[in-house]
PDB file of C-alpha atoms and ligand atoms in Angstrom:
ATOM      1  CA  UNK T 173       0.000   0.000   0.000  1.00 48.00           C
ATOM      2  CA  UNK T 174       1.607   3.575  -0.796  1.00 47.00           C
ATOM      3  CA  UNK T 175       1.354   4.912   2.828  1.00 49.00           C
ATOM      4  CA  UNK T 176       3.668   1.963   3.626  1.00 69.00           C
ATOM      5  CA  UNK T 177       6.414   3.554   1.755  1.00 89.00           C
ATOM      6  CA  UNK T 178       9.251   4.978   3.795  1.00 92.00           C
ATOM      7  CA  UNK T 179       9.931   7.361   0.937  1.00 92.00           C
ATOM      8  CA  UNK T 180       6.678   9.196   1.212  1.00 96.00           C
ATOM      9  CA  UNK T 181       6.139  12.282   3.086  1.00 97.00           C
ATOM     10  CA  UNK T 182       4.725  12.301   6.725  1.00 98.00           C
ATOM     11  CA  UNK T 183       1.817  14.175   6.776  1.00 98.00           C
ATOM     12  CA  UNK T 184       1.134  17.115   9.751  1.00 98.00           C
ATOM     13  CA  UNK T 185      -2.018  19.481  10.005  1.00 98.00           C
ATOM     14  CA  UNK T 186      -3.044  21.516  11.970  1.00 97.00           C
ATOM     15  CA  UNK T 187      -6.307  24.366  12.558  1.00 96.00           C
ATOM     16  CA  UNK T 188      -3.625  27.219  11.052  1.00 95.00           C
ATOM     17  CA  UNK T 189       0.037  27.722  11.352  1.00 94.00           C
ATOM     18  CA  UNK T 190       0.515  26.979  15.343  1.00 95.00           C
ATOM     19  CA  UNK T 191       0.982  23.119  14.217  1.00 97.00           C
ATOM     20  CA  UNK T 192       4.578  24.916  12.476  1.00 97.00           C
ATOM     21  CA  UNK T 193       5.941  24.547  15.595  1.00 97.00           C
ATOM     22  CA  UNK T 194       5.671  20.824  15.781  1.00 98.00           C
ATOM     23  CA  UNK T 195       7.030  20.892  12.186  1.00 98.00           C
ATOM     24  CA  UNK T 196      10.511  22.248  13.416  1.00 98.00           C
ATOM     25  CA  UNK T 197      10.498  19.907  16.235  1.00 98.00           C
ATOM     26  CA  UNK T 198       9.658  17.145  12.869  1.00 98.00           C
ATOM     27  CA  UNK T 199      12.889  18.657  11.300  1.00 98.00           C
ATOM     28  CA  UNK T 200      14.976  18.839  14.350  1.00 97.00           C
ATOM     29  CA  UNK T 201      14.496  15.080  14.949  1.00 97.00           C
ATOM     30  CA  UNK T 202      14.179  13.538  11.504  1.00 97.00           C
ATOM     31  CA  UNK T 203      16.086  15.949   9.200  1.00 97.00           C
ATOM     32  CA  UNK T 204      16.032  14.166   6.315  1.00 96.00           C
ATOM     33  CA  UNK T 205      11.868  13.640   6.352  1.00 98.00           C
ATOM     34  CA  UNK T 206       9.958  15.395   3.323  1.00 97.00           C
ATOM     35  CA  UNK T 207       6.896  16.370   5.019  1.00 98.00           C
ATOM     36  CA  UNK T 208       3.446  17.933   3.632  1.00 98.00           C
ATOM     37  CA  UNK T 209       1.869  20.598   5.931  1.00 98.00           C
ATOM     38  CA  UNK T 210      -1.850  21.264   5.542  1.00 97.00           C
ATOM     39  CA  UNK T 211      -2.636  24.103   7.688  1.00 97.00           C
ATOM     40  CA  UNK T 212      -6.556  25.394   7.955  1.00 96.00           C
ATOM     41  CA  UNK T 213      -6.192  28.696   8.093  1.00 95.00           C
ATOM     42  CA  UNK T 214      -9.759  29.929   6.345  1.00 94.00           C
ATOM     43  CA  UNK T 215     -11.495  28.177   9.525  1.00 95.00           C
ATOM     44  CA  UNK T 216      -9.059  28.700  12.030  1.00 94.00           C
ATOM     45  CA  UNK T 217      -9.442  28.724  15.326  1.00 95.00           C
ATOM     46  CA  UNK T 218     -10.533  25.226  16.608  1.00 96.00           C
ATOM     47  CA  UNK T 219     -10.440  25.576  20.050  1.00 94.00           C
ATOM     48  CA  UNK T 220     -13.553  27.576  20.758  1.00 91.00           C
ATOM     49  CA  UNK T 221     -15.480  25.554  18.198  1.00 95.00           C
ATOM     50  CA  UNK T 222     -18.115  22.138  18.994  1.00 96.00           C
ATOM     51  CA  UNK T 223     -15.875  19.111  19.055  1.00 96.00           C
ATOM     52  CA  UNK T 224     -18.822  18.361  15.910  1.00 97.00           C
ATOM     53  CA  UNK T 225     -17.241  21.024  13.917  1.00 97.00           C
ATOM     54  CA  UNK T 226     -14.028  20.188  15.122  1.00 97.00           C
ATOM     55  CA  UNK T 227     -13.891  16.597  13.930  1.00 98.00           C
ATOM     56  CA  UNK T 228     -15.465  17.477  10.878  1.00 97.00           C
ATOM     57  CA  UNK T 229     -12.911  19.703   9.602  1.00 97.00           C
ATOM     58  CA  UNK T 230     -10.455  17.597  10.699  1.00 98.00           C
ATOM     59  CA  UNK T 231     -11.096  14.597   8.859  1.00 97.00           C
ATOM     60  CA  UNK T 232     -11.091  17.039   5.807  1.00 96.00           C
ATOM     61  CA  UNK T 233      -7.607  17.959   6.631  1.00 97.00           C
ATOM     62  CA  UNK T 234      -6.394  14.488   6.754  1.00 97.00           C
ATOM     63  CA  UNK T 235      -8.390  13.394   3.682  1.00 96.00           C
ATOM     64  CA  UNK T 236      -6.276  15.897   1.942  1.00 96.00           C
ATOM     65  CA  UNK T 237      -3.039  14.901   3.214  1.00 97.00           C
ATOM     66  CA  UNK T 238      -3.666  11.436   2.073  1.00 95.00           C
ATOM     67  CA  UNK T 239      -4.407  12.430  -1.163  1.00 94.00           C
ATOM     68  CA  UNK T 240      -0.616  13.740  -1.099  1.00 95.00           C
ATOM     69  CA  UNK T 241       0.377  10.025  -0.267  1.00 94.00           C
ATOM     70  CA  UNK T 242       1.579  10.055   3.659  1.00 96.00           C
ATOM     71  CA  UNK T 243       3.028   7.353   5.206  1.00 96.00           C
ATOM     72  CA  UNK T 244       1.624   8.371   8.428  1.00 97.00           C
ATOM     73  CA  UNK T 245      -0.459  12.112   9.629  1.00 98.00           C
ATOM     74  CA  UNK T 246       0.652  13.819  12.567  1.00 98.00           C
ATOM     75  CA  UNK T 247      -1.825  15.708  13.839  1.00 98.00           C
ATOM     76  CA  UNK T 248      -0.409  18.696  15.020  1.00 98.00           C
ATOM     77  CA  UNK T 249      -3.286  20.875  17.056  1.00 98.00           C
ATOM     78  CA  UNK T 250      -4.068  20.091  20.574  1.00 98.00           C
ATOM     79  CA  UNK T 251      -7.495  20.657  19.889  1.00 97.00           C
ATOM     80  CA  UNK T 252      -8.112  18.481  17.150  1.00 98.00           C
ATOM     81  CA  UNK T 253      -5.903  15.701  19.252  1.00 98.00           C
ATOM     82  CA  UNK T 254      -8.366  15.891  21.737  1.00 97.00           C
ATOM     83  CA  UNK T 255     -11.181  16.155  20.339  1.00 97.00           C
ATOM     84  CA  UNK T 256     -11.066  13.956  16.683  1.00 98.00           C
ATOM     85  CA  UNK T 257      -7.733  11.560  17.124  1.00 98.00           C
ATOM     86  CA  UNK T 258     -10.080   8.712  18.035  1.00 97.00           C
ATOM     87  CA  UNK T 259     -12.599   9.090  15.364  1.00 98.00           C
ATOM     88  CA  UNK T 260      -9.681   9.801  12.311  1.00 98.00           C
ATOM     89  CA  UNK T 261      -8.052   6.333  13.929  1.00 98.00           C
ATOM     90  CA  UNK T 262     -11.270   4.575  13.151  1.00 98.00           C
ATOM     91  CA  UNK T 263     -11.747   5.793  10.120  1.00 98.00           C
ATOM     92  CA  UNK T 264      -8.426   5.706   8.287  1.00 97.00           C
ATOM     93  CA  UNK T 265      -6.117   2.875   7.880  1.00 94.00           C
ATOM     94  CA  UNK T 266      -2.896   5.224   7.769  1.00 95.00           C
ATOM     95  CA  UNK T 267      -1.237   5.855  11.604  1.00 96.00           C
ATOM     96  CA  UNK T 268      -1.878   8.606  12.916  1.00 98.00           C
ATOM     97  CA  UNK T 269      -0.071  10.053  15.285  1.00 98.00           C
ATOM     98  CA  UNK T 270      -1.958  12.886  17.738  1.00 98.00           C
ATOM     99  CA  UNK T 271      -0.089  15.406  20.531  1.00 98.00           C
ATOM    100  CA  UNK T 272      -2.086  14.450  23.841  1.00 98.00           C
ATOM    101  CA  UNK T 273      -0.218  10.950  24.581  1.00 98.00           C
ATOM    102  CA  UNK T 274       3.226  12.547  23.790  1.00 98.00           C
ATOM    103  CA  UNK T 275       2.443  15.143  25.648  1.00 98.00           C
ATOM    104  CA  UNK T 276       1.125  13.103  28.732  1.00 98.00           C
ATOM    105  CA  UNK T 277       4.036  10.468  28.833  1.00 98.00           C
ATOM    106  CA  UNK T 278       6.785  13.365  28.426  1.00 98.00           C
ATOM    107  CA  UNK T 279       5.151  15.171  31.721  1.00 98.00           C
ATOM    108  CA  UNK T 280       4.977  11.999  33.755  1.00 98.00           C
ATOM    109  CA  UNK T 281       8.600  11.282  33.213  1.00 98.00           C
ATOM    110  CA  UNK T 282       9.948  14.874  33.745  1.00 98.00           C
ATOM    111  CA  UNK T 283       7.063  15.322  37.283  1.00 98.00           C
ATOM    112  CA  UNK T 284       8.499  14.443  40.513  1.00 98.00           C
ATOM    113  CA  UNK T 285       5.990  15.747  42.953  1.00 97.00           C
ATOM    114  CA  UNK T 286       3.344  14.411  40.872  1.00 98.00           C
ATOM    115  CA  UNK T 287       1.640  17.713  39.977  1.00 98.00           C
ATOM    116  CA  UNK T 288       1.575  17.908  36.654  1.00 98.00           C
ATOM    117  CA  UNK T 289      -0.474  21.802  35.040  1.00 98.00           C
ATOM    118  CA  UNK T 290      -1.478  21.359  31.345  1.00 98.00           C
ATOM    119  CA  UNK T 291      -2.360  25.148  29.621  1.00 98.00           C
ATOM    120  CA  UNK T 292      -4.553  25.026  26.348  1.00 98.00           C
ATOM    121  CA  UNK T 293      -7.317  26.065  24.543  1.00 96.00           C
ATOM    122  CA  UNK T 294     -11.026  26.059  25.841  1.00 95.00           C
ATOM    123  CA  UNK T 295     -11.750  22.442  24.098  1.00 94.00           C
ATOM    124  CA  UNK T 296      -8.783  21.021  24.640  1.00 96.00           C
ATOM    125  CA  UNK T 297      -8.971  22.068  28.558  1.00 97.00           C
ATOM    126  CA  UNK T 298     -12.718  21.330  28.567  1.00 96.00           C
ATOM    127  CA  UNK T 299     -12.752  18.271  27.221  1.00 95.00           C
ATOM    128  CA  UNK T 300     -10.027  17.292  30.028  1.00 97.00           C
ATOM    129  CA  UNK T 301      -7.619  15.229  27.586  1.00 96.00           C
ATOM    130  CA  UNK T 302      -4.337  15.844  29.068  1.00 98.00           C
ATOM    131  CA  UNK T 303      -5.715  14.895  32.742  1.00 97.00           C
ATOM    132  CA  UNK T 304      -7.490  11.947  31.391  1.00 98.00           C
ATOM    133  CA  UNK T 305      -4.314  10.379  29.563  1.00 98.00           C
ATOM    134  CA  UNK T 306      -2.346  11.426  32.486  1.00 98.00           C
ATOM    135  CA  UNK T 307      -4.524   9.777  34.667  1.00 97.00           C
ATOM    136  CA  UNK T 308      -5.209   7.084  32.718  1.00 97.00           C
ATOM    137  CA  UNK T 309      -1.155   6.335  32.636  1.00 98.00           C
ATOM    138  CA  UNK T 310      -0.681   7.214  36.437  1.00 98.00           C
ATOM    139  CA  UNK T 311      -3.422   7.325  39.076  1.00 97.00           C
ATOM    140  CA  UNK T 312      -1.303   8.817  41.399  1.00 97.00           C
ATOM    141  CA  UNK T 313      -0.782  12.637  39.967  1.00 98.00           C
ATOM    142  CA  UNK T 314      -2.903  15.237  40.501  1.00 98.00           C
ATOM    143  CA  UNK T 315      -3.538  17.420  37.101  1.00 98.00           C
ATOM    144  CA  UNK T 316      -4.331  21.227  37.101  1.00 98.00           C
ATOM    145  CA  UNK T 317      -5.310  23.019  33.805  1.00 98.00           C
ATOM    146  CA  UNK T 318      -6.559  26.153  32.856  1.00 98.00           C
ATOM    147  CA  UNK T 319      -7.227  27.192  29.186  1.00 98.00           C
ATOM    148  CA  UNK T 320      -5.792  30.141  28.025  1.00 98.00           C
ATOM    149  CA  UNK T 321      -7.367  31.653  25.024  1.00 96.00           C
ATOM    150  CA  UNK T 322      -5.566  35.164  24.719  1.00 97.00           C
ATOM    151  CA  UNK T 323      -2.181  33.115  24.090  1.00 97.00           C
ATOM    152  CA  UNK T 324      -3.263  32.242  20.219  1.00 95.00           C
ATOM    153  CA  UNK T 325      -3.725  36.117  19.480  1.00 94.00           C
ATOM    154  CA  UNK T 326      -0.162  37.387  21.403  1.00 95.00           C
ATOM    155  CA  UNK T 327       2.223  34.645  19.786  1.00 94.00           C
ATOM    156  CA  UNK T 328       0.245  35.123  16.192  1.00 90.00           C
ATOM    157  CA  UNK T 329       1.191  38.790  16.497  1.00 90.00           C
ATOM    158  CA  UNK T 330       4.701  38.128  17.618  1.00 91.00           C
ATOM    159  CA  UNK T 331       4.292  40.203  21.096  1.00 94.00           C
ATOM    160  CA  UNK T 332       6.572  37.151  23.139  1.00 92.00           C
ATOM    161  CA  UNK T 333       8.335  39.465  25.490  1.00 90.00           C
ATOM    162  CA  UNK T 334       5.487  42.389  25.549  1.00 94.00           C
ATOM    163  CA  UNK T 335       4.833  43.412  28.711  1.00 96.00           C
ATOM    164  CA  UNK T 336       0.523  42.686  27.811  1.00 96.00           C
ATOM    165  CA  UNK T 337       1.790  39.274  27.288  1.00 97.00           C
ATOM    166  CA  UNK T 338       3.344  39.518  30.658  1.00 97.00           C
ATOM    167  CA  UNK T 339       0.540  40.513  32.443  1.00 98.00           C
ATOM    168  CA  UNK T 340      -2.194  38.459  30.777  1.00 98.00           C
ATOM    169  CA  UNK T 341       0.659  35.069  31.644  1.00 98.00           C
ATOM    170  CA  UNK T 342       0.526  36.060  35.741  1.00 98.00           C
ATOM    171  CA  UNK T 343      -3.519  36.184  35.583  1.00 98.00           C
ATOM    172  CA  UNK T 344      -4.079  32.767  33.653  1.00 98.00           C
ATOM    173  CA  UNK T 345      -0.904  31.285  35.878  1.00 98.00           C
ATOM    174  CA  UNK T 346      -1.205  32.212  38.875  1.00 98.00           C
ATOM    175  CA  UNK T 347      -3.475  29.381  39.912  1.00 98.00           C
ATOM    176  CA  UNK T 348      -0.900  26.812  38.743  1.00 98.00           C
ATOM    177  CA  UNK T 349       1.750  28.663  40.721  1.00 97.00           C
ATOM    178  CA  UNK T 350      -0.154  28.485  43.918  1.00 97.00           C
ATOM    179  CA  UNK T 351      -1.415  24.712  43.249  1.00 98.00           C
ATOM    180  CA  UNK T 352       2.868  24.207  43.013  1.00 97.00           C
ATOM    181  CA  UNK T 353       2.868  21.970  40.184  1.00 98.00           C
ATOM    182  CA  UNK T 354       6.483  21.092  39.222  1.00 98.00           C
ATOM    183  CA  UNK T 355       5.966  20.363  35.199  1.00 98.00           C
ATOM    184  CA  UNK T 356       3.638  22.225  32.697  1.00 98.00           C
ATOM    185  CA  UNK T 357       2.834  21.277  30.122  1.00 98.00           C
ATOM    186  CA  UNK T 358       2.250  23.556  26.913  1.00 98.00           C
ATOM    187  CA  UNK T 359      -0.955  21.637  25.262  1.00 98.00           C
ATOM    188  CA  UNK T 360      -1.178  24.023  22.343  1.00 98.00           C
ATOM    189  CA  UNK T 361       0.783  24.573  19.631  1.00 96.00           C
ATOM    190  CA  UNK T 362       1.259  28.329  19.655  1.00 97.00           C
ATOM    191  CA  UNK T 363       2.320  28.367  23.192  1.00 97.00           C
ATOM    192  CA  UNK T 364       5.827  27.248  22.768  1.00 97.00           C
ATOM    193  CA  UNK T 365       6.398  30.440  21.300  1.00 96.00           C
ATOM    194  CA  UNK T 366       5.665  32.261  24.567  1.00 97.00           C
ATOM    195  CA  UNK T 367       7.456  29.550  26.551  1.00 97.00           C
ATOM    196  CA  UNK T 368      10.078  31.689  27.589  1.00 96.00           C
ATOM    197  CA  UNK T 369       7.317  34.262  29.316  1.00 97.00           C
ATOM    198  CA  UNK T 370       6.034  31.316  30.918  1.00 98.00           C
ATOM    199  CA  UNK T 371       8.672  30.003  32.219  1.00 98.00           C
ATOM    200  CA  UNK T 372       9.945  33.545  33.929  1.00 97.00           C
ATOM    201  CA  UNK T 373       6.604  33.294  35.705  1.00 98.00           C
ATOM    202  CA  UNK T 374       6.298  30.056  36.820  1.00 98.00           C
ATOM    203  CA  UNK T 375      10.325  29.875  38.026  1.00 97.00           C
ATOM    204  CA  UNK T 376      12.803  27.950  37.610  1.00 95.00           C
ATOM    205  CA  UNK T 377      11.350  24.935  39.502  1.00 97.00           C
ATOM    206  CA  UNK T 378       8.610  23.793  36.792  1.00 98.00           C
ATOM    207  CA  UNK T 379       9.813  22.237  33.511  1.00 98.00           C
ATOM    208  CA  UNK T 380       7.724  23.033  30.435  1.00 98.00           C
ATOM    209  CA  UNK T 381       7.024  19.943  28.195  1.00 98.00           C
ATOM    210  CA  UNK T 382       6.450  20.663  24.289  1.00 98.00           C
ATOM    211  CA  UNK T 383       3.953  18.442  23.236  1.00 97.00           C
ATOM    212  CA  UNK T 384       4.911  18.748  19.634  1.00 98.00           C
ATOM    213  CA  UNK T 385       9.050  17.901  20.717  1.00 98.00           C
ATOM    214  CA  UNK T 386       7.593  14.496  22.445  1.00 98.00           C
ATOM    215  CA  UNK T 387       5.523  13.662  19.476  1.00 98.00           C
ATOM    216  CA  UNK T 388       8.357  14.314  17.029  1.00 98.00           C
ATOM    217  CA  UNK T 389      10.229  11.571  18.726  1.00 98.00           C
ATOM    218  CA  UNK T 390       7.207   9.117  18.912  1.00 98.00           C
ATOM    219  CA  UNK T 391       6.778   9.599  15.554  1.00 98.00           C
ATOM    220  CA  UNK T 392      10.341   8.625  15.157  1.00 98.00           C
ATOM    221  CA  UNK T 393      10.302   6.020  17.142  1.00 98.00           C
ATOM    222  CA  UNK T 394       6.909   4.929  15.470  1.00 97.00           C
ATOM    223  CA  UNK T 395       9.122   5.131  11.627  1.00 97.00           C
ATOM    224  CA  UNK T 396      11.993   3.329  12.889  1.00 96.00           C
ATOM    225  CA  UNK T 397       9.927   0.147  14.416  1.00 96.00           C
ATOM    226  CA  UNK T 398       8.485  -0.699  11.371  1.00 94.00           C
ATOM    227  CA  UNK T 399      10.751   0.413   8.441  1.00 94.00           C
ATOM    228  CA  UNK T 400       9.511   3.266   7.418  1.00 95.00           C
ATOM    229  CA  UNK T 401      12.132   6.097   8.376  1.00 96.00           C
ATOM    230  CA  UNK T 402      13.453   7.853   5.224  1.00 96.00           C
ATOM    231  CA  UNK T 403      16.825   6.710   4.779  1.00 92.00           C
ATOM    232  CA  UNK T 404      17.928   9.161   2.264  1.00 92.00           C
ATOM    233  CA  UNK T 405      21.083  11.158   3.250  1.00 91.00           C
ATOM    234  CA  UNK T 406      19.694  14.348   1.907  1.00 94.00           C
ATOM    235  CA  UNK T 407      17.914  17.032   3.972  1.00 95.00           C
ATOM    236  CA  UNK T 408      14.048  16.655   3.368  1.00 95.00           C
ATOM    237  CA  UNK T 409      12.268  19.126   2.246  1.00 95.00           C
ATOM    238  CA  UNK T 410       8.735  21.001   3.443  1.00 97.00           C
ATOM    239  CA  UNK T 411       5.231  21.801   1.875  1.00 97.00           C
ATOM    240  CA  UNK T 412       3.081  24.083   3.031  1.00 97.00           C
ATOM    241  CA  UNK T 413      -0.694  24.170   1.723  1.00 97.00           C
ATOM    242  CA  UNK T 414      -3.023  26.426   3.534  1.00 96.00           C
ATOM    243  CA  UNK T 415      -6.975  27.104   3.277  1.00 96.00           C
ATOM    244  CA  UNK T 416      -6.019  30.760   3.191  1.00 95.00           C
ATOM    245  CA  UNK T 417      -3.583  32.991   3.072  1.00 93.00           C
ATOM    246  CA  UNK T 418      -3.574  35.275   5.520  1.00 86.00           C
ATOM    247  CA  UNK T 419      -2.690  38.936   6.658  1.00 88.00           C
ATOM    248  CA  UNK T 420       1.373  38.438   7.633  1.00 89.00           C
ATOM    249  CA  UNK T 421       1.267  34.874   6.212  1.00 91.00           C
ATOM    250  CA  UNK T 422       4.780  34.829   5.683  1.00 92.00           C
ATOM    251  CA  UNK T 423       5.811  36.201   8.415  1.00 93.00           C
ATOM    252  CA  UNK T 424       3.811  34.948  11.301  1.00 93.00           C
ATOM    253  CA  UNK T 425       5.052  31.484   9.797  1.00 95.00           C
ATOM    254  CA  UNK T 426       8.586  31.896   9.690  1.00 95.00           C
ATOM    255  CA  UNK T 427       8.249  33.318  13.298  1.00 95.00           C
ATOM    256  CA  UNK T 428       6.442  29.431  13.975  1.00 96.00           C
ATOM    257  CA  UNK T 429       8.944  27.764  12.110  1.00 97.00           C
ATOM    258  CA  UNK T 430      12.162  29.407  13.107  1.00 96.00           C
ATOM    259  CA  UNK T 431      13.110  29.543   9.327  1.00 95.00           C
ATOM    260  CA  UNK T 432      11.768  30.485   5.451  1.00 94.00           C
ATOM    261  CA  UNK T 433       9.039  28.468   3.834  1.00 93.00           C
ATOM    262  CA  UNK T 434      10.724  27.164   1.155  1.00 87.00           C
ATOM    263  CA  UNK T 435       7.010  26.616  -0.444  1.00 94.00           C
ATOM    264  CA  UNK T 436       3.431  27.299  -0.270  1.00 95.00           C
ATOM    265  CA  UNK T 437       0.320  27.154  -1.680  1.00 95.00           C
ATOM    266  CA  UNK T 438      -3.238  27.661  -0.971  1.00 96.00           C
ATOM    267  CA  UNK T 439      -5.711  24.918  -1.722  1.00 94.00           C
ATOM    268  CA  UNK T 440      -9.616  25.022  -1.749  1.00 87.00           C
ATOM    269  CA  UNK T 441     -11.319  22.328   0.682  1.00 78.00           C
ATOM    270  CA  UNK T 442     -14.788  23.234  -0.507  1.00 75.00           C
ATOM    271  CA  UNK T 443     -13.459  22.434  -3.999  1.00 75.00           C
ATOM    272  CA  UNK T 444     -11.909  19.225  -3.414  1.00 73.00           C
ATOM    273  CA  UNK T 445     -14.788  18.228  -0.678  1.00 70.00           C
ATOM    274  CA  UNK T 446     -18.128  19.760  -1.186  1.00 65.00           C
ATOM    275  CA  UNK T 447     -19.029  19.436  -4.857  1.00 57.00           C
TER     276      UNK T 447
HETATM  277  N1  DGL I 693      -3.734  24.708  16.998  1.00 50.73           N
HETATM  278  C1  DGL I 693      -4.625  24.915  18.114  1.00 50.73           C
HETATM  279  C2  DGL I 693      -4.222  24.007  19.266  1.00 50.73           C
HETATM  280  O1  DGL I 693      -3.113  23.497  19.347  1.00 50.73           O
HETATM  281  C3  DGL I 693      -4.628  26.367  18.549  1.00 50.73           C
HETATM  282  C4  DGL I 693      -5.352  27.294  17.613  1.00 50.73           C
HETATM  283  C5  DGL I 693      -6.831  26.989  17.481  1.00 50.73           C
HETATM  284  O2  DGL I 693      -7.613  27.265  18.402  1.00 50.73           O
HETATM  285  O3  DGL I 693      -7.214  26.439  16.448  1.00 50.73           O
HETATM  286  O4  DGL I 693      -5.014  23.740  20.123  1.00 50.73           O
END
């Protein structure tokens, strides 16, 4: 079957451009990967939206990666992990690869009091998927989370050491500072870009796990065990397809991906799904 080839690409998507900064954590750990991006940018965002909505656009997305023939789809938005990774498992024969199990396993090795805070979106908060997993894995940790919307908005328009972005960090953390959780975990993927804000407020003693960093090596991992890492020498290259391009595309991208997009296009779902 073509997704079984280790040449193909590995597919990522995400609700918009956030899911760019699991793509440089992809790079980082399997440089010479091709990988096709599908980013949803005309309905962007997810995470205030029904998880009906929700898993409806995202089997879209991955229908359209696998018309690019993936070997496997990463799904790279906390809020479409949460709310549609079990339905697009059951539906499509291709792995598929979400951030919420990554993200969970990562937290319980790093946690050694056992109190573990998880910041997100409003779905992926309210639909508790971090604390379930965690729980689910250990029984013995006590999970805090708090979804915090207003982080989206300040990493899309670049304001990481603003002193707004400073402000608006103590208010949604200081609840997990007083609970004294010792690892947080960042369950969205814009909010690695304001990690270093975070981190000044919640000190020194809490580690901040990357959900997309743990899922690049489980997809790894997941490539090596059954023959399907790209063995090429060369450096792999990216694609970047997007429902829309929008105001500061370019820029608010390369900010994501800590380099150029060396291409990108914009495709039309409706087209390809709604005639
Ligand atoms: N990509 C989303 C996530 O990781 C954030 C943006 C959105 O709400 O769609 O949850």
């Amino acid at each position: 079957m073509q997704f079984f080839d280790k040449e193909n690409p590995i597919g990522v998507f995400d609700s918009g451009i956030g899911g760019l900064t699991v793509v440089k954590r992809l790079n980082q750990c399997m440089p010479n990967e091709n990988i096709v991006y599908f980013g949803d940018t005309a309905r962007v965002p997810y995470g205030n939206k029904s998880n009906t909505t929700v898993i409806e656009y995202a089997t879209e997305d991955a229908q359209f990666l696998l018309q690019k023939n993936v070997k496997i789809i990463v799904v790279a938005c906390n809020t479409a992990s949460s709310v549609a990774l079990n339905h697009l498992q059951e539906k499509f024969e291709i792995p598929i690869i979400g951030m919420i199990e990554p993200g969970a396993r990562r937290a319980l090795e790093v946690s050694k009091s056992g109190k573990i805070g998880v910041i997100g979106t409003y779905a992926t908060i309210n639909n508790k998927a971090y604390s379930k997993k965690i729980k689910e894995l250990d029984s013995n940790v006590q999970v805090f989370e708090k979804a915090c919307p207003l982080f989206v908005p300040l990493a899309e328009e670049g304001l990481i050491k603003h002193p707004a972005t400073k402000l608006i960090a103590e208010e949604y953390l200081s609840g997990l500072k007083e609970a004294g959780i010792d690892t947080l975990i960042l369950g969205c993927t814009h909010y690695p870009i304001l990690a270093e804000t975070i981190s000044e407020i919640m000190g020194e003693g809490v580690t901040l796990v990357d959900s997309g960093e743990a899922a690049s090596r489980e997809v790894r991992k997941y490539l090596e065990g059954r023959g399907l890492k790209n063995d090429s020498n060369s450096i792999g290259g990216n694609k970047f397809y997007v429902s829309d391009i929008q105001t500061k595309f370019e820029e608010i991208a390369e900010l994501f991906l800590g380099k150029k997009l060396d291409f990108f296009d914009k495709v039309d779902l409706e087209e390809l799904f709604r005639k």
